[in-house]
Amino acid sequence: MASFAAGATDSDEGARPPLTYGITPFAGYSAGGRFNLTDTDTHADVRDHLSYGLALDLSTDQSSQYELFYSRQSTTLRGPSLAPADITIQYLHIGGSVRLADWPRLQPYLIATVGATRFSPDAPSGTDSTHFSASLGTGLRVPLNSHLALRLEARGFGTFLNTNTNLFCRSNQSGGLCLVHGSGSTFIQGEALAGLNYTF
């Protein structure tokens, strides 16, 4: 009986897929993003712009994986009552993906992550601001060989701002100054990404 149990345990361990790791550098395009301004009852929009990112993946089975994701976009904030200001928007998220199908040439999947969004204005405009955010997306993995694959993704990001949020604030001799006085809302952006995934 003991030998049978030991044999079953060895068999289960042998059948368990090994851990695999992956790295994917991305190039993308980010669109959307609006702040509602309480002081002027208008809004400020983020200009659509190129972005880039990096994903680090850990797979424990054939159908799902954990992921650490980073994305960066350098763009401009514009509004009817606001002088154009350069800003950088960064996302740092952790989450995972679930494969929807395992066809030989195409592997669609869903992805969900949570983390933080960091708004960094051009230095004279004020200081950085960080807020909680989450994302949902879908992707397509196209295997090229046993280690390399093309990844195409579309992700939507929602960043949650507190009521009466002040962004890009700084202090000078005349007192405090904030570039954006925002009302409580959700800052929403979409991002289309393409990258090469290397698995090892």
PDB file of C-alpha atoms in Angstrom:
ATOM      1  CA  MET A   1       0.000   0.000   0.000  1.00  0.00           C
ATOM      2  CA  ALA A   2       2.835   2.404   0.924  1.00  0.00           C
ATOM      3  CA  SER A   3       4.669   1.684  -2.311  1.00  0.00           C
ATOM      4  CA  PHE A   4       1.463   2.236  -4.282  1.00  0.00           C
ATOM      5  CA  ALA A   5       0.917   5.629  -2.587  1.00  0.00           C
ATOM      6  CA  ALA A   6       4.504   6.643  -3.231  1.00  0.00           C
ATOM      7  CA  GLY A   7       4.166   5.618  -6.871  1.00  0.00           C
ATOM      8  CA  ALA A   8       0.966   7.656  -7.231  1.00  0.00           C
ATOM      9  CA  THR A   9       2.654  10.703  -5.702  1.00  0.00           C
ATOM     10  CA  ASP A  10       5.624  10.385  -8.030  1.00  0.00           C
ATOM     11  CA  SER A  11       3.244  10.066 -10.982  1.00  0.00           C
ATOM     12  CA  ASP A  12       1.307  13.204  -9.976  1.00  0.00           C
ATOM     13  CA  GLU A  13       4.520  15.192  -9.623  1.00  0.00           C
ATOM     14  CA  GLY A  14       5.744  13.936 -12.956  1.00  0.00           C
ATOM     15  CA  ALA A  15       2.500  14.971 -14.645  1.00  0.00           C
ATOM     16  CA  ARG A  16       2.585  18.494 -13.201  1.00  0.00           C
ATOM     17  CA  PRO A  17       3.777  20.962 -15.871  1.00  0.00           C
ATOM     18  CA  PRO A  18       7.013  22.789 -15.067  1.00  0.00           C
ATOM     19  CA  LEU A  19       7.057  26.510 -14.306  1.00  0.00           C
ATOM     20  CA  THR A  20       7.718  28.679 -17.345  1.00  0.00           C
ATOM     21  CA  TYR A  21       8.722  32.321 -17.464  1.00  0.00           C
ATOM     22  CA  GLY A  22       8.128  34.899 -20.152  1.00  0.00           C
ATOM     23  CA  ILE A  23       9.153  38.446 -21.018  1.00  0.00           C
ATOM     24  CA  THR A  24       7.393  40.676 -23.544  1.00  0.00           C
ATOM     25  CA  PRO A  25       8.533  44.161 -24.587  1.00  0.00           C
ATOM     26  CA  PHE A  26       5.583  46.080 -26.066  1.00  0.00           C
ATOM     27  CA  ALA A  27       5.071  49.049 -28.365  1.00  0.00           C
ATOM     28  CA  GLY A  28       1.621  50.561 -28.319  1.00  0.00           C
ATOM     29  CA  TYR A  29      -0.750  53.470 -28.733  1.00  0.00           C
ATOM     30  CA  SER A  30      -2.718  55.006 -25.854  1.00  0.00           C
ATOM     31  CA  ALA A  31      -5.973  56.888 -26.366  1.00  0.00           C
ATOM     32  CA  GLY A  32      -8.445  58.710 -24.157  1.00  0.00           C
ATOM     33  CA  GLY A  33      -8.106  60.203 -20.713  1.00  0.00           C
ATOM     34  CA  ARG A  34     -10.036  63.202 -19.361  1.00  0.00           C
ATOM     35  CA  PHE A  35     -10.002  65.240 -16.143  1.00  0.00           C
ATOM     36  CA  ASN A  36     -13.141  67.141 -15.123  1.00  0.00           C
ATOM     37  CA  LEU A  37     -12.132  70.565 -13.808  1.00  0.00           C
ATOM     38  CA  THR A  38     -14.177  71.853 -10.881  1.00  0.00           C
ATOM     39  CA  ASP A  39     -12.878  75.424 -10.916  1.00  0.00           C
ATOM     40  CA  THR A  40     -13.944  76.174 -14.512  1.00  0.00           C
ATOM     41  CA  ASP A  41     -16.647  73.513 -15.079  1.00  0.00           C
ATOM     42  CA  THR A  42     -14.716  72.325 -18.134  1.00  0.00           C
ATOM     43  CA  HIS A  43     -12.363  69.443 -18.797  1.00  0.00           C
ATOM     44  CA  ALA A  44      -8.779  68.704 -19.784  1.00  0.00           C
ATOM     45  CA  ASP A  45      -7.959  65.935 -22.241  1.00  0.00           C
ATOM     46  CA  VAL A  46      -4.850  63.812 -22.648  1.00  0.00           C
ATOM     47  CA  ARG A  47      -3.571  63.740 -26.221  1.00  0.00           C
ATOM     48  CA  ASP A  48      -3.447  60.297 -27.847  1.00  0.00           C
ATOM     49  CA  HIS A  49       0.148  59.192 -28.182  1.00  0.00           C
ATOM     50  CA  LEU A  50       2.573  56.314 -28.627  1.00  0.00           C
ATOM     51  CA  SER A  51       3.419  54.234 -25.574  1.00  0.00           C
ATOM     52  CA  TYR A  52       5.661  51.353 -24.637  1.00  0.00           C
ATOM     53  CA  GLY A  53       5.587  48.667 -21.980  1.00  0.00           C
ATOM     54  CA  LEU A  54       6.988  45.463 -20.547  1.00  0.00           C
ATOM     55  CA  ALA A  55       5.283  42.315 -19.234  1.00  0.00           C
ATOM     56  CA  LEU A  56       6.883  39.628 -17.040  1.00  0.00           C
ATOM     57  CA  ASP A  57       4.921  36.355 -16.873  1.00  0.00           C
ATOM     58  CA  LEU A  58       4.913  33.217 -14.755  1.00  0.00           C
ATOM     59  CA  SER A  59       2.938  30.180 -15.948  1.00  0.00           C
ATOM     60  CA  THR A  60       2.010  27.350 -13.576  1.00  0.00           C
ATOM     61  CA  ASP A  61      -0.182  25.434 -16.032  1.00  0.00           C
ATOM     62  CA  GLN A  62      -1.153  25.397 -19.703  1.00  0.00           C
ATOM     63  CA  SER A  63      -4.188  27.689 -19.459  1.00  0.00           C
ATOM     64  CA  SER A  64      -3.269  30.611 -17.154  1.00  0.00           C
ATOM     65  CA  GLN A  65      -0.381  32.773 -16.021  1.00  0.00           C
ATOM     66  CA  TYR A  66       0.509  35.521 -13.552  1.00  0.00           C
ATOM     67  CA  GLU A  67       1.767  38.831 -14.904  1.00  0.00           C
ATOM     68  CA  LEU A  68       3.611  41.979 -13.822  1.00  0.00           C
ATOM     69  CA  PHE A  69       2.902  44.759 -16.324  1.00  0.00           C
ATOM     70  CA  TYR A  70       4.409  48.231 -16.841  1.00  0.00           C
ATOM     71  CA  SER A  71       3.369  50.861 -19.385  1.00  0.00           C
ATOM     72  CA  ARG A  72       4.564  54.425 -20.033  1.00  0.00           C
ATOM     73  CA  GLN A  73       3.148  57.217 -22.171  1.00  0.00           C
ATOM     74  CA  SER A  74       4.655  60.693 -22.638  1.00  0.00           C
ATOM     75  CA  THR A  75       1.970  63.079 -23.856  1.00  0.00           C
ATOM     76  CA  THR A  76       0.328  66.499 -23.436  1.00  0.00           C
ATOM     77  CA  LEU A  77      -2.613  67.671 -21.332  1.00  0.00           C
ATOM     78  CA  ARG A  78      -4.869  70.214 -23.104  1.00  0.00           C
ATOM     79  CA  GLY A  79      -8.071  72.036 -22.194  1.00  0.00           C
ATOM     80  CA  PRO A  80     -10.166  75.096 -23.099  1.00  0.00           C
ATOM     81  CA  SER A  81      -9.056  76.903 -19.923  1.00  0.00           C
ATOM     82  CA  LEU A  82      -5.662  75.234 -19.546  1.00  0.00           C
ATOM     83  CA  ALA A  83      -2.335  75.938 -21.200  1.00  0.00           C
ATOM     84  CA  PRO A  84      -0.852  72.770 -22.791  1.00  0.00           C
ATOM     85  CA  ALA A  85       1.328  70.872 -20.300  1.00  0.00           C
ATOM     86  CA  ASP A  86       3.575  67.885 -20.912  1.00  0.00           C
ATOM     87  CA  ILE A  87       2.860  64.871 -18.686  1.00  0.00           C
ATOM     88  CA  THR A  88       3.952  61.247 -18.392  1.00  0.00           C
ATOM     89  CA  ILE A  89       1.424  58.559 -17.466  1.00  0.00           C
ATOM     90  CA  GLN A  90       2.739  55.272 -16.068  1.00  0.00           C
ATOM     91  CA  TYR A  91       0.914  52.076 -15.090  1.00  0.00           C
ATOM     92  CA  LEU A  92       2.380  49.395 -12.825  1.00  0.00           C
ATOM     93  CA  HIS A  93      -0.005  46.452 -12.459  1.00  0.00           C
ATOM     94  CA  ILE A  94      -0.078  42.857 -11.294  1.00  0.00           C
ATOM     95  CA  GLY A  95      -2.634  40.275 -12.375  1.00  0.00           C
ATOM     96  CA  GLY A  96      -3.007  37.372 -14.729  1.00  0.00           C
ATOM     97  CA  SER A  97      -4.470  35.954 -17.899  1.00  0.00           C
ATOM     98  CA  VAL A  98      -6.643  32.995 -18.846  1.00  0.00           C
ATOM     99  CA  ARG A  99      -6.367  31.303 -22.211  1.00  0.00           C
ATOM    100  CA  LEU A 100      -9.684  30.933 -24.037  1.00  0.00           C
ATOM    101  CA  ALA A 101      -8.525  28.393 -26.617  1.00  0.00           C
ATOM    102  CA  ASP A 102      -5.348  26.502 -27.475  1.00  0.00           C
ATOM    103  CA  TRP A 103      -5.374  26.322 -31.241  1.00  0.00           C
ATOM    104  CA  PRO A 104      -2.033  25.506 -32.903  1.00  0.00           C
ATOM    105  CA  ARG A 105      -1.588  28.920 -34.562  1.00  0.00           C
ATOM    106  CA  LEU A 106      -3.777  31.264 -32.486  1.00  0.00           C
ATOM    107  CA  GLN A 107      -4.252  31.464 -28.705  1.00  0.00           C
ATOM    108  CA  PRO A 108      -6.817  34.078 -27.561  1.00  0.00           C
ATOM    109  CA  TYR A 109      -6.874  35.085 -23.898  1.00  0.00           C
ATOM    110  CA  LEU A 110      -8.425  37.446 -21.339  1.00  0.00           C
ATOM    111  CA  ILE A 111      -6.342  39.503 -18.939  1.00  0.00           C
ATOM    112  CA  ALA A 112      -7.111  41.431 -15.726  1.00  0.00           C
ATOM    113  CA  THR A 113      -4.755  43.464 -13.515  1.00  0.00           C
ATOM    114  CA  VAL A 114      -4.767  45.930 -10.617  1.00  0.00           C
ATOM    115  CA  GLY A 115      -2.147  48.383  -9.478  1.00  0.00           C
ATOM    116  CA  ALA A 116      -1.267  52.068  -9.613  1.00  0.00           C
ATOM    117  CA  THR A 117      -1.273  54.938 -12.086  1.00  0.00           C
ATOM    118  CA  ARG A 118       1.345  57.661 -11.740  1.00  0.00           C
ATOM    119  CA  PHE A 119       0.815  61.087 -13.311  1.00  0.00           C
ATOM    120  CA  SER A 120       4.088  63.001 -13.715  1.00  0.00           C
ATOM    121  CA  PRO A 121       3.865  66.563 -15.085  1.00  0.00           C
ATOM    122  CA  ASP A 122       6.713  68.465 -16.637  1.00  0.00           C
ATOM    123  CA  ALA A 123       8.887  69.699 -13.743  1.00  0.00           C
ATOM    124  CA  PRO A 124       7.680  73.356 -13.638  1.00  0.00           C
ATOM    125  CA  SER A 125       4.026  72.233 -13.562  1.00  0.00           C
ATOM    126  CA  GLY A 126       4.145  70.456 -10.208  1.00  0.00           C
ATOM    127  CA  THR A 127       4.745  67.171  -8.434  1.00  0.00           C
ATOM    128  CA  ASP A 128       3.752  63.593  -9.253  1.00  0.00           C
ATOM    129  CA  SER A 129       0.458  62.023  -8.203  1.00  0.00           C
ATOM    130  CA  THR A 130      -0.297  58.284  -7.783  1.00  0.00           C
ATOM    131  CA  HIS A 131      -3.739  56.623  -7.702  1.00  0.00           C
ATOM    132  CA  PHE A 132      -5.232  53.135  -7.602  1.00  0.00           C
ATOM    133  CA  SER A 133      -6.231  51.659 -10.965  1.00  0.00           C
ATOM    134  CA  ALA A 134      -7.442  48.461 -12.617  1.00  0.00           C
ATOM    135  CA  SER A 135      -7.532  47.103 -16.153  1.00  0.00           C
ATOM    136  CA  LEU A 136      -9.294  44.532 -18.302  1.00  0.00           C
ATOM    137  CA  GLY A 137      -8.232  43.374 -21.721  1.00  0.00           C
ATOM    138  CA  THR A 138      -8.111  40.740 -24.369  1.00  0.00           C
ATOM    139  CA  GLY A 139      -5.221  39.438 -26.420  1.00  0.00           C
ATOM    140  CA  LEU A 140      -4.050  37.076 -29.086  1.00  0.00           C
ATOM    141  CA  ARG A 141      -0.860  35.027 -28.905  1.00  0.00           C
ATOM    142  CA  VAL A 142       0.580  33.813 -32.226  1.00  0.00           C
ATOM    143  CA  PRO A 143       3.327  31.174 -31.698  1.00  0.00           C
ATOM    144  CA  LEU A 144       6.324  31.577 -34.022  1.00  0.00           C
ATOM    145  CA  ASN A 145       8.394  28.724 -32.571  1.00  0.00           C
ATOM    146  CA  SER A 146       8.706  26.861 -29.265  1.00  0.00           C
ATOM    147  CA  HIS A 147      10.044  29.943 -27.420  1.00  0.00           C
ATOM    148  CA  LEU A 148       8.934  32.997 -29.397  1.00  0.00           C
ATOM    149  CA  ALA A 149       5.423  34.342 -30.007  1.00  0.00           C
ATOM    150  CA  LEU A 150       3.739  37.518 -31.237  1.00  0.00           C
ATOM    151  CA  ARG A 151       1.351  39.115 -28.700  1.00  0.00           C
ATOM    152  CA  LEU A 152      -1.416  41.518 -29.742  1.00  0.00           C
ATOM    153  CA  GLU A 153      -3.475  43.124 -26.982  1.00  0.00           C
ATOM    154  CA  ALA A 154      -6.167  45.703 -26.267  1.00  0.00           C
ATOM    155  CA  ARG A 155      -6.434  46.919 -22.660  1.00  0.00           C
ATOM    156  CA  GLY A 156      -8.717  49.369 -20.907  1.00  0.00           C
ATOM    157  CA  PHE A 157      -7.472  51.187 -17.769  1.00  0.00           C
ATOM    158  CA  GLY A 158      -9.587  52.869 -15.118  1.00  0.00           C
ATOM    159  CA  THR A 159      -7.887  55.122 -12.564  1.00  0.00           C
ATOM    160  CA  PHE A 160     -10.003  56.112  -9.561  1.00  0.00           C
ATOM    161  CA  LEU A 161      -9.680  59.737  -8.415  1.00  0.00           C
ATOM    162  CA  ASN A 162     -10.906  61.019  -5.066  1.00  0.00           C
ATOM    163  CA  THR A 163     -13.505  63.764  -4.764  1.00  0.00           C
ATOM    164  CA  ASN A 164     -11.915  67.204  -5.203  1.00  0.00           C
ATOM    165  CA  THR A 165      -8.613  65.691  -6.322  1.00  0.00           C
ATOM    166  CA  ASN A 166      -5.841  68.230  -6.906  1.00  0.00           C
ATOM    167  CA  LEU A 167      -3.237  67.143  -9.452  1.00  0.00           C
ATOM    168  CA  PHE A 168       0.208  68.443 -10.369  1.00  0.00           C
ATOM    169  CA  CYS A 169       0.521  70.785  -7.368  1.00  0.00           C
ATOM    170  CA  ARG A 170       3.565  72.831  -6.393  1.00  0.00           C
ATOM    171  CA  SER A 171       4.442  75.587  -3.962  1.00  0.00           C
ATOM    172  CA  ASN A 172       6.097  78.910  -4.681  1.00  0.00           C
ATOM    173  CA  GLN A 173       6.481  82.333  -3.037  1.00  0.00           C
ATOM    174  CA  SER A 174       2.828  83.178  -3.666  1.00  0.00           C
ATOM    175  CA  GLY A 175       1.562  79.927  -2.118  1.00  0.00           C
ATOM    176  CA  GLY A 176       0.239  76.637  -3.458  1.00  0.00           C
ATOM    177  CA  LEU A 177      -0.694  76.150  -7.082  1.00  0.00           C
ATOM    178  CA  CYS A 178      -2.409  73.144  -8.705  1.00  0.00           C
ATOM    179  CA  LEU A 179      -2.550  72.675 -12.454  1.00  0.00           C
ATOM    180  CA  VAL A 180      -5.759  70.596 -12.270  1.00  0.00           C
ATOM    181  CA  HIS A 181      -8.566  70.755  -9.687  1.00  0.00           C
ATOM    182  CA  GLY A 182     -10.481  67.587 -10.515  1.00  0.00           C
ATOM    183  CA  SER A 183     -13.809  66.280  -9.284  1.00  0.00           C
ATOM    184  CA  GLY A 184     -14.209  62.682  -8.158  1.00  0.00           C
ATOM    185  CA  SER A 185     -14.328  60.553 -11.277  1.00  0.00           C
ATOM    186  CA  THR A 186     -12.650  57.734 -13.153  1.00  0.00           C
ATOM    187  CA  PHE A 187      -9.814  58.509 -15.548  1.00  0.00           C
ATOM    188  CA  ILE A 188     -10.222  56.061 -18.429  1.00  0.00           C
ATOM    189  CA  GLN A 189      -7.715  55.163 -21.141  1.00  0.00           C
ATOM    190  CA  GLY A 190      -7.416  52.474 -23.780  1.00  0.00           C
ATOM    191  CA  GLU A 191      -4.180  50.987 -25.070  1.00  0.00           C
ATOM    192  CA  ALA A 192      -3.431  48.838 -28.113  1.00  0.00           C
ATOM    193  CA  LEU A 193      -0.194  46.845 -27.809  1.00  0.00           C
ATOM    194  CA  ALA A 194       2.004  44.619 -29.943  1.00  0.00           C
ATOM    195  CA  GLY A 195       5.074  42.786 -28.695  1.00  0.00           C
ATOM    196  CA  LEU A 196       7.319  39.748 -28.963  1.00  0.00           C
ATOM    197  CA  ASN A 197       7.064  37.224 -26.148  1.00  0.00           C
ATOM    198  CA  TYR A 198      10.036  35.051 -25.251  1.00  0.00           C
ATOM    199  CA  THR A 199       9.315  32.039 -23.028  1.00  0.00           C
ATOM    200  CA  PHE A 200      11.959  30.067 -21.167  1.00  0.00           C
TER     201      PHE A 200
END
